[in-house]
Short mmCIF file of C-alpha atoms and ligand atoms in Angstrom, two decimals:
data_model
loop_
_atom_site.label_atom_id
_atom_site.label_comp_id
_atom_site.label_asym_id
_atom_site.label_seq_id
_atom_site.Cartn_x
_atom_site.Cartn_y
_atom_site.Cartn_z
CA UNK G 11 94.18 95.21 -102.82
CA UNK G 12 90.01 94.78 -103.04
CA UNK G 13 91.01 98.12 -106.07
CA UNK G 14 91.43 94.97 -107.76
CA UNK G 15 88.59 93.29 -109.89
CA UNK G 16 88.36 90.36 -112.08
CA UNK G 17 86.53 91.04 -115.53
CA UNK G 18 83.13 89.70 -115.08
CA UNK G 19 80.08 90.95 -116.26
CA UNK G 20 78.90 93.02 -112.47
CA UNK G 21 82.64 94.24 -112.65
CA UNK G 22 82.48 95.85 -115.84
CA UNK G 23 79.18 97.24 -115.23
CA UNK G 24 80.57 98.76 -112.11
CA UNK G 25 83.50 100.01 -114.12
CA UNK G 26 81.25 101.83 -116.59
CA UNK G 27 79.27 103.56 -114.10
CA UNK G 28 82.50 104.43 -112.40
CA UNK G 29 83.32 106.24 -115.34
CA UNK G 30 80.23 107.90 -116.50
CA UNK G 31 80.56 109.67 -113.00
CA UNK G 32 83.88 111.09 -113.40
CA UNK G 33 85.47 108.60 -111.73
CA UNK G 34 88.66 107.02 -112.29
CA UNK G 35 89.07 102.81 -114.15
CA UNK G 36 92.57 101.21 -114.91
CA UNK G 37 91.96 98.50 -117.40
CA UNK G 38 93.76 96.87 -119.88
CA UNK G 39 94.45 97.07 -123.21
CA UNK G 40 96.45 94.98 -125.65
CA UNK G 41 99.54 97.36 -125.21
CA UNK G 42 99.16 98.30 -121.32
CA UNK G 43 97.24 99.06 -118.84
CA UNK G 44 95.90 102.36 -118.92
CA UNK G 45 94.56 104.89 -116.32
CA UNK G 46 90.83 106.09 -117.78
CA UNK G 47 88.20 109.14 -117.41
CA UNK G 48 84.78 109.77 -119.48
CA UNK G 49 87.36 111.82 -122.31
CA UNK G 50 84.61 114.47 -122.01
CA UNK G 51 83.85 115.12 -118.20
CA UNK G 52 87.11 117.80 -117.85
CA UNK G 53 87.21 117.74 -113.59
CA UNK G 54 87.72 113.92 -114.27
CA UNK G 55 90.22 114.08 -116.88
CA UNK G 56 92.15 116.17 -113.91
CA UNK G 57 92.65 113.66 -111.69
CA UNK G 58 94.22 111.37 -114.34
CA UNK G 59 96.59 114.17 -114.45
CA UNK G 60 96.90 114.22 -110.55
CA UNK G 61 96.52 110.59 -110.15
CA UNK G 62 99.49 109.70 -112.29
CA UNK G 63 101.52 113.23 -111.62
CA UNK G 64 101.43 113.95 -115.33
CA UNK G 65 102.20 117.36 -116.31
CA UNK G 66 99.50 119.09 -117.76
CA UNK G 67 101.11 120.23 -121.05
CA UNK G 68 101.32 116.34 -121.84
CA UNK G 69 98.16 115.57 -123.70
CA UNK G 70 96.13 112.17 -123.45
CA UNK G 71 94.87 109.08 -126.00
CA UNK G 72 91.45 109.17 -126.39
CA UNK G 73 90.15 105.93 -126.95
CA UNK G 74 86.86 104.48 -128.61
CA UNK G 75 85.18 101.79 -129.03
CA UNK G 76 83.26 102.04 -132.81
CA UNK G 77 84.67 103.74 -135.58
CA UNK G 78 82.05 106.49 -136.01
CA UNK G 79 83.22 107.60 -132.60
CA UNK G 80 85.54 109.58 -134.21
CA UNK G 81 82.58 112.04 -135.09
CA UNK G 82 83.14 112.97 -132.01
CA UNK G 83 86.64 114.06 -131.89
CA UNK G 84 88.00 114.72 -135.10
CA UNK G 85 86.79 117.72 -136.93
CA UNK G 86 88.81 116.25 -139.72
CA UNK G 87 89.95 113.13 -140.75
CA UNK G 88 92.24 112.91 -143.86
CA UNK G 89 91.80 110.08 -146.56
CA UNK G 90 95.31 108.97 -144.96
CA UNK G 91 93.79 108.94 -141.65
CA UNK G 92 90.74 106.75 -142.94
CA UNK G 93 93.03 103.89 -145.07
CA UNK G 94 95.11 103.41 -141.96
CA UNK G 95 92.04 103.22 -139.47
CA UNK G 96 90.43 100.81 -142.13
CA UNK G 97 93.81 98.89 -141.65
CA UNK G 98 95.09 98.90 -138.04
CA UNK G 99 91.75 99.36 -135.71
CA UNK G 100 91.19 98.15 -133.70
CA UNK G 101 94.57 97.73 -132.62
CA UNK G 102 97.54 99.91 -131.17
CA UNK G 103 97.65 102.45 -133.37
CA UNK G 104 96.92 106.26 -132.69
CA UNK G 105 96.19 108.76 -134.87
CA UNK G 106 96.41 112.35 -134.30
CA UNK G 107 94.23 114.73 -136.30
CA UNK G 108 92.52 118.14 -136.05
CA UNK G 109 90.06 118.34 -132.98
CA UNK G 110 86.19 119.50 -132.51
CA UNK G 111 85.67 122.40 -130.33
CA UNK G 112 84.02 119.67 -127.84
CA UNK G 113 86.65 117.92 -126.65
CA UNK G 114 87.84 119.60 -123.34
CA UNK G 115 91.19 121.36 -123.25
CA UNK G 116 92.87 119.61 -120.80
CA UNK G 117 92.52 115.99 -122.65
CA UNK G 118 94.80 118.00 -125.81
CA UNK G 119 96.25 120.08 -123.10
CA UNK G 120 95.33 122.77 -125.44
CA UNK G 121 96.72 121.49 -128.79
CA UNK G 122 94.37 122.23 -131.84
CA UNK G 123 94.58 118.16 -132.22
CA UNK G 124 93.42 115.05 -130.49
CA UNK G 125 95.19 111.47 -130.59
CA UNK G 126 92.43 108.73 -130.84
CA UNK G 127 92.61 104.97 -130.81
CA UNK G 128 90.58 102.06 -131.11
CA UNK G 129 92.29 98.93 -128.66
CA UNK G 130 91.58 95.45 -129.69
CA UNK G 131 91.35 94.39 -126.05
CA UNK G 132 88.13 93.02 -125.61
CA UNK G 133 87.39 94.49 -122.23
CA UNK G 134 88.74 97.83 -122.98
CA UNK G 135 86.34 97.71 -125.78
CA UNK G 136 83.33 96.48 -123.76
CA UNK G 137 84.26 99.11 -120.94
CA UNK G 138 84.11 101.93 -123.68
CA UNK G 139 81.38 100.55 -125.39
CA UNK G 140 79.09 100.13 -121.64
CA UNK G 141 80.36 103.71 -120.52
CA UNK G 142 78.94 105.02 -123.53
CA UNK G 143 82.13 107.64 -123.75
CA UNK G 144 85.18 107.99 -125.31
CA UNK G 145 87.65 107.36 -122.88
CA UNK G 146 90.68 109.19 -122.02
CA UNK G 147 93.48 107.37 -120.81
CA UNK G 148 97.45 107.47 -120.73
CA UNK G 149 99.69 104.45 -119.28
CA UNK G 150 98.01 103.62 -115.60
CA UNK G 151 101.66 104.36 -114.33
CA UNK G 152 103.31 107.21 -112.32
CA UNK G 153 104.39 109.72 -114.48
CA UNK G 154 108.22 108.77 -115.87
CA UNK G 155 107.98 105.51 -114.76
CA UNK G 156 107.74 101.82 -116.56
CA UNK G 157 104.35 101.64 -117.93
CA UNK G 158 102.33 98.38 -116.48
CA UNK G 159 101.77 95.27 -117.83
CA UNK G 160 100.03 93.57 -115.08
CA UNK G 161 96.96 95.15 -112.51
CA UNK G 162 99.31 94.35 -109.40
CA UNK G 163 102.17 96.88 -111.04
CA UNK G 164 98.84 99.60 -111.42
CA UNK G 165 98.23 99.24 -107.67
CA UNK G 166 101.67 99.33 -106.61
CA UNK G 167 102.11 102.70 -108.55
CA UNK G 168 98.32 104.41 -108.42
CA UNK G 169 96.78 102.49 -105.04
CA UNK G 170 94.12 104.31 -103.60
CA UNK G 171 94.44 107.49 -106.36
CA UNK G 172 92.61 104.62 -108.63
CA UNK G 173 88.64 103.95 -107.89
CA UNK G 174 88.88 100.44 -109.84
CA UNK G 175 91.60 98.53 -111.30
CA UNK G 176 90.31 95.57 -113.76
CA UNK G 177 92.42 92.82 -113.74
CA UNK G 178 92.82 91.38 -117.04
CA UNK G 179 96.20 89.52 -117.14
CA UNK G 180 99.37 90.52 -118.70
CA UNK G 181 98.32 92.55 -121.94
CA UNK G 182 100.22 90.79 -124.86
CA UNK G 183 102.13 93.26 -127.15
CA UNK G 184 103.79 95.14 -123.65
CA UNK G 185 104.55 98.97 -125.44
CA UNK G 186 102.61 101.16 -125.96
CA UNK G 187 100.57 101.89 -129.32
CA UNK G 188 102.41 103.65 -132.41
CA UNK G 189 101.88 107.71 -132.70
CA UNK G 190 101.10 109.36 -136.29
CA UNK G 191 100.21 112.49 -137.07
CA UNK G 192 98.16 112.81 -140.33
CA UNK G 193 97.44 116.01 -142.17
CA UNK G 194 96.24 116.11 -145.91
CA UNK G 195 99.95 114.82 -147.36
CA UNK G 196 102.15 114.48 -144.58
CA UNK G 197 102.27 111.30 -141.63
CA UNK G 198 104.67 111.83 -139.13
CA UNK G 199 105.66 109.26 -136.49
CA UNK G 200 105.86 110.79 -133.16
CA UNK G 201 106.09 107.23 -131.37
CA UNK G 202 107.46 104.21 -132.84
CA UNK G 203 105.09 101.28 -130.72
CA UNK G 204 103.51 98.20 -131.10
CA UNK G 205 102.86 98.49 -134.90
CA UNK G 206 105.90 98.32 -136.51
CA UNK G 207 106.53 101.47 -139.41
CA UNK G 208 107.33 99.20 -142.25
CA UNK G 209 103.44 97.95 -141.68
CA UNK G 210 102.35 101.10 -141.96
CA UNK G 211 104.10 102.74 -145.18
CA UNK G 212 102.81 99.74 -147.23
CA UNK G 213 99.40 101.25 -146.65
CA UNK G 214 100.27 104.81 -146.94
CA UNK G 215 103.82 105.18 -148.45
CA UNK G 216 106.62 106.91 -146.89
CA UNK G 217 106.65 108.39 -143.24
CA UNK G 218 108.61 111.00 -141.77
CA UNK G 219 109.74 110.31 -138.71
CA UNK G 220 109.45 112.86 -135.74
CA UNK G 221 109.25 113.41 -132.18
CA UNK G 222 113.12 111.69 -131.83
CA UNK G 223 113.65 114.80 -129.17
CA UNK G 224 111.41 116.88 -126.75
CA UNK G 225 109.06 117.91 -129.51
CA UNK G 226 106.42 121.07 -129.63
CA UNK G 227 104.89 118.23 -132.19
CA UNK G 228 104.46 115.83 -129.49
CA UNK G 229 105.00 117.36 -125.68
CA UNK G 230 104.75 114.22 -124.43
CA UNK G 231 107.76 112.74 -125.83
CA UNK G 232 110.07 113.44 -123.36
CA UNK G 233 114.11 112.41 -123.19
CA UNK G 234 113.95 110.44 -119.55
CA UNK G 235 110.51 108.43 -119.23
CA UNK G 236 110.10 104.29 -118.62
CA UNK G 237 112.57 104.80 -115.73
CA UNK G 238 113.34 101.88 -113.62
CA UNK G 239 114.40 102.46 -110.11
CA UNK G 240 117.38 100.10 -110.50
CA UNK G 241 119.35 102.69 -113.25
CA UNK G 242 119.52 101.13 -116.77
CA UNK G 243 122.41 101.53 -119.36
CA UNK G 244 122.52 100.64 -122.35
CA UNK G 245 125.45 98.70 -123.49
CA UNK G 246 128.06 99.91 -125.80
CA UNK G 247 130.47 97.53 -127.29
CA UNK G 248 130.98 93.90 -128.58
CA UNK G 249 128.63 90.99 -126.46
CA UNK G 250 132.07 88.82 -126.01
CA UNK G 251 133.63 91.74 -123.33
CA UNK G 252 130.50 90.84 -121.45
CA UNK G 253 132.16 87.25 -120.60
CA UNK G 254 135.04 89.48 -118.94
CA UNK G 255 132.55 90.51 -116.11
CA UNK G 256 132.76 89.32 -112.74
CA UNK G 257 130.83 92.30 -110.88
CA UNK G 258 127.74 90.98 -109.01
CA UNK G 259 124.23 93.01 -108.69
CA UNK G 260 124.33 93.12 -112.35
CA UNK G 261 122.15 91.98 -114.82
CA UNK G 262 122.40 92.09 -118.51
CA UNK G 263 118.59 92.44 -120.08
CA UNK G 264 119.67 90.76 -123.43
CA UNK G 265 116.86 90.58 -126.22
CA UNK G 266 118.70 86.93 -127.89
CA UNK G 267 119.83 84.37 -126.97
CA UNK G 268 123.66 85.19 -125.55
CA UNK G 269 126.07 82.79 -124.00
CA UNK G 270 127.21 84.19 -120.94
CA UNK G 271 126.92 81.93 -117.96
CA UNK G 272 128.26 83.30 -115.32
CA UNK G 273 126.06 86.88 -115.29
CA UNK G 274 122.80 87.10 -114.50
CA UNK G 275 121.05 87.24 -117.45
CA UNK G 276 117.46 88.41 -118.90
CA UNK G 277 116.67 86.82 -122.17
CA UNK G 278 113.48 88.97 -123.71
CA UNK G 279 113.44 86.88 -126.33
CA UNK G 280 115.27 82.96 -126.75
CA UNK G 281 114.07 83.34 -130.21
CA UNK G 282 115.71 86.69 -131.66
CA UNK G 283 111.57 87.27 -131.77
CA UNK G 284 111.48 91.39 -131.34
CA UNK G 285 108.00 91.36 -131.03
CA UNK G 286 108.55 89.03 -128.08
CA UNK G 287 110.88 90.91 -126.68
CA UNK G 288 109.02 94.04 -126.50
CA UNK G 289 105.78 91.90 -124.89
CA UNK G 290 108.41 91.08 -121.81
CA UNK G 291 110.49 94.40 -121.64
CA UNK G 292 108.60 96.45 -119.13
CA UNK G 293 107.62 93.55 -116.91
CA UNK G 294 111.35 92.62 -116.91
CA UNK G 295 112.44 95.85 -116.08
CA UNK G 296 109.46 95.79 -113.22
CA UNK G 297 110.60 92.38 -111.94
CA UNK G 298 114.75 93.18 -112.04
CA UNK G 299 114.05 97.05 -109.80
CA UNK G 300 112.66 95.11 -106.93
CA UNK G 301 116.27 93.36 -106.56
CA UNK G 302 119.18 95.00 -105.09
CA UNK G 303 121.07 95.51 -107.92
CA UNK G 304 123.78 97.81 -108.63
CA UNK G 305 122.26 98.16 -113.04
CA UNK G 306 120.92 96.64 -115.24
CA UNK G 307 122.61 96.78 -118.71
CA UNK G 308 120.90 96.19 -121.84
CA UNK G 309 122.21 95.85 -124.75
CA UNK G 310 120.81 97.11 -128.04
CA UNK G 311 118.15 95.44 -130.44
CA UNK G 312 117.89 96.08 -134.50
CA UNK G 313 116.27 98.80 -135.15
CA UNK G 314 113.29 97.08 -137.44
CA UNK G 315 109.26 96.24 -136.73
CA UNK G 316 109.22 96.07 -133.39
CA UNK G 317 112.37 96.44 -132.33
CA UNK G 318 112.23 100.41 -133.45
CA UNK G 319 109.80 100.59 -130.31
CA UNK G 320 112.07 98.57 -128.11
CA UNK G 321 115.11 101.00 -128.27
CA UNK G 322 112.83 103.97 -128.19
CA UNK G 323 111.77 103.08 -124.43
CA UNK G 324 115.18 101.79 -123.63
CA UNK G 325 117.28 104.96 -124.91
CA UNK G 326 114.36 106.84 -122.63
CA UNK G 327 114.50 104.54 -119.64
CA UNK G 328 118.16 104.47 -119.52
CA UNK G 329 120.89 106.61 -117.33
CA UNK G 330 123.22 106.64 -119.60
CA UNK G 331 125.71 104.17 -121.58
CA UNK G 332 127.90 100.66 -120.10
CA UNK G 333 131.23 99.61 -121.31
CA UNK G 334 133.29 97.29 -120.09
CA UNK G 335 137.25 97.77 -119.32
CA UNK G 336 139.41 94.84 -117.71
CA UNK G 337 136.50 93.33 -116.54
CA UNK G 338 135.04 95.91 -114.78
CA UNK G 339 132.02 97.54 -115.74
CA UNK G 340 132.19 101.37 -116.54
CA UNK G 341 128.90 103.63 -116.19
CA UNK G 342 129.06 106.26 -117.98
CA UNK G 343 126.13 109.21 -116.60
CA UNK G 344 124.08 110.78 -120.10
CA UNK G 345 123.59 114.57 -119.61
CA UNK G 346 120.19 116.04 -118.48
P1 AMP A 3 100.68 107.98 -123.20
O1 AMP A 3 99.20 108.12 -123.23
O2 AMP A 3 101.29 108.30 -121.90
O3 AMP A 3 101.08 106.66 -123.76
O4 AMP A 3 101.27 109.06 -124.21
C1 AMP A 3 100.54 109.56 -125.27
C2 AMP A 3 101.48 110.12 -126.26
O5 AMP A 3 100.75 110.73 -127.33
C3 AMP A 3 102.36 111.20 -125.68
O6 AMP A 3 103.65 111.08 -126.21
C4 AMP A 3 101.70 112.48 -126.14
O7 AMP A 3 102.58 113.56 -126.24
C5 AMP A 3 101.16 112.06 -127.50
N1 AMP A 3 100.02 112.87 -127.88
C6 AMP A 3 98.78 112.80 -127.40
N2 AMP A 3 98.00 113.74 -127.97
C7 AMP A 3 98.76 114.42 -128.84
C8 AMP A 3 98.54 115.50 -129.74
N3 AMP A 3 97.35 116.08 -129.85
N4 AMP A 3 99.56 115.93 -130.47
C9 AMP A 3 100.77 115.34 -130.37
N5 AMP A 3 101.05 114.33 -129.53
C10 AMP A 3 100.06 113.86 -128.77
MG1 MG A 4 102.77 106.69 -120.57
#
């Protein structure tokens, strides 16, 4: 466990250098911790890829620091692209937009575009800013699995593929950043994430929404991701049936409050608060596939600010759908 730092000045330093010579840092950011490489040293980019067991054709977040950075990596960046920079960085947002010659293929995995972000964190800004390099970096977990919330959950997935883990805590908003694409007149949201959309179109009207299946806009949008190992369903029908349910080695992941005393239940969020709920949904779902369970059944959230990101990562994380029929549960398997 010595992989894991805490964030003091010599371990940030350390970091940086790590970095600069194509090595490989987990740190946080304010969505999760993610897995980074100096965005412009390819043979270290690599071994995010091999590190994590990424497919190549599933392209990286390149993340800065200041916003001239972008110099770097855009070779053009739309008024659209500006207003909602000028708005949301630093903070999880990404934007996607047309890419300099410079940036290495393998960070785009050849796409004519690059997806750039500026975290709010303040050590994944001070590790940026000391490594002196955009840094590339996608969730620090194994590929199709819950992205991390905590350094312990990076060490348990990455160990000794990882040449520094900075612990930070629990990052706060616990999914991953919102996706756009911006061209000229068109934003498209490939990712729904810890921005919610309604924020966004009052600063640049409406969006379209993409990347709802395996896109060629987005590769890395794929149908089954956020896996637990304890198989997830998501739960079709009316919360009362739930009080018919007398199975054990079942736990209902509820995101309100719901009165059901005899289950084992998660509550994300006593409040109703969606933005709550999405800050405790992957370290929930880490916490409940360490028990012997038989599922874990969760049952659906509105649709609205955060809660759009909430079902994205559940309708990918899950198996399939649960109903419930004379008080036994009924899984029902979703088609590959
Ligand atoms: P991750 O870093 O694992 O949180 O995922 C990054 C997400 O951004 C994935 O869904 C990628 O497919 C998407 N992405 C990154 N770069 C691009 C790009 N140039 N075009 C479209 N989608 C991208
Ligand atoms: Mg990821």
């Amino acid at each position: 466990m010595d992989k894991i730092v805490k964030v003091s000045r010599d371990t940030l330093a350390r970091a940086a250098q790590i970095i600069r010579e194509g090595g490989l840092v987990a740190f946080p950011t304010e969505t999760v911790y993610g897995l980074g490489a100096s965005a412009f040293l390819p043979q270290a980019v690599a071994r995010i890829f091999e590190a994590k067991k990424r497919p190549r054709f599933d392209p990286l977040i390149v993340h800065i620091a200041r916003r001239d950075e972008v110099e770097k990596l855009f070779s053009t960046f739309p008024p659209k692209a500006q207003l909602l920079a000028e708005q949301f960085w630093p903070g999880p947002l990404t934007l996607i937009c047309p890419k300099k010659k410079e940036v290495p293929e393998i960070v785009t995995a050849g796409l004519s575009t690059v997806a750039v972000r500026m975290p709010s964190h303040p050590v994944a800004l001070e590790l940026i800013t000391r490594a002196g390099v955009p840094i590339a970096a996608p969730s620090a977990n194994r590929f199709g699995h819950v992205s991390p919330t905590r350094a312990e959950e990076v060490f348990s997935d990455l160990g000794e593929a990882v040449d520094l883990i900075l612990d930070g805590g629990k990052t706060p908003v616990g999914v991953e950043s919102t996706v756009l694409l911006v061209e000229e007149e068109r934003v498209v949201l490939l990712r729904p994430g810890g921005i919610a959309l309604e924020e966004l179109e009052k600063v640049v009207g409406k969006i379209e929404i993409g990347g709802k299946e395996e896109s060629p806009l987005s590769p890395g949008t794929l149908k089954k991701h956020y896996a637990p190992q304890v198989p997830l369903y998501l739960f079709k029908g009316k919360n009362e049936d739930l009080k018919e349910l007398t199975e054990n080695g079942i736990v209902v992941l509820a995101p309100f409050p719901l009165d059901v005393s005899r289950l084992k239940v998660r509550v994300l969020s006593e409040r109703g608060d969606l933005r709550e709920a999405a800050a405790f949904l992957f370290s929930t779902l880490r916490e409940l596939e360490k028990t012997p369970l038989r599922a874990i059944v969760a049952l659906p959230v509105e649709e609205k600010g955060l809660g759009r990101a909430v079902m994205d990562r559940l309708r990918r994380a899950a198996s399939g759908w649960a109903q419930i029929k004379a008080g036994k549960l009924i899984l029902v398997d979703k088609e590959e």
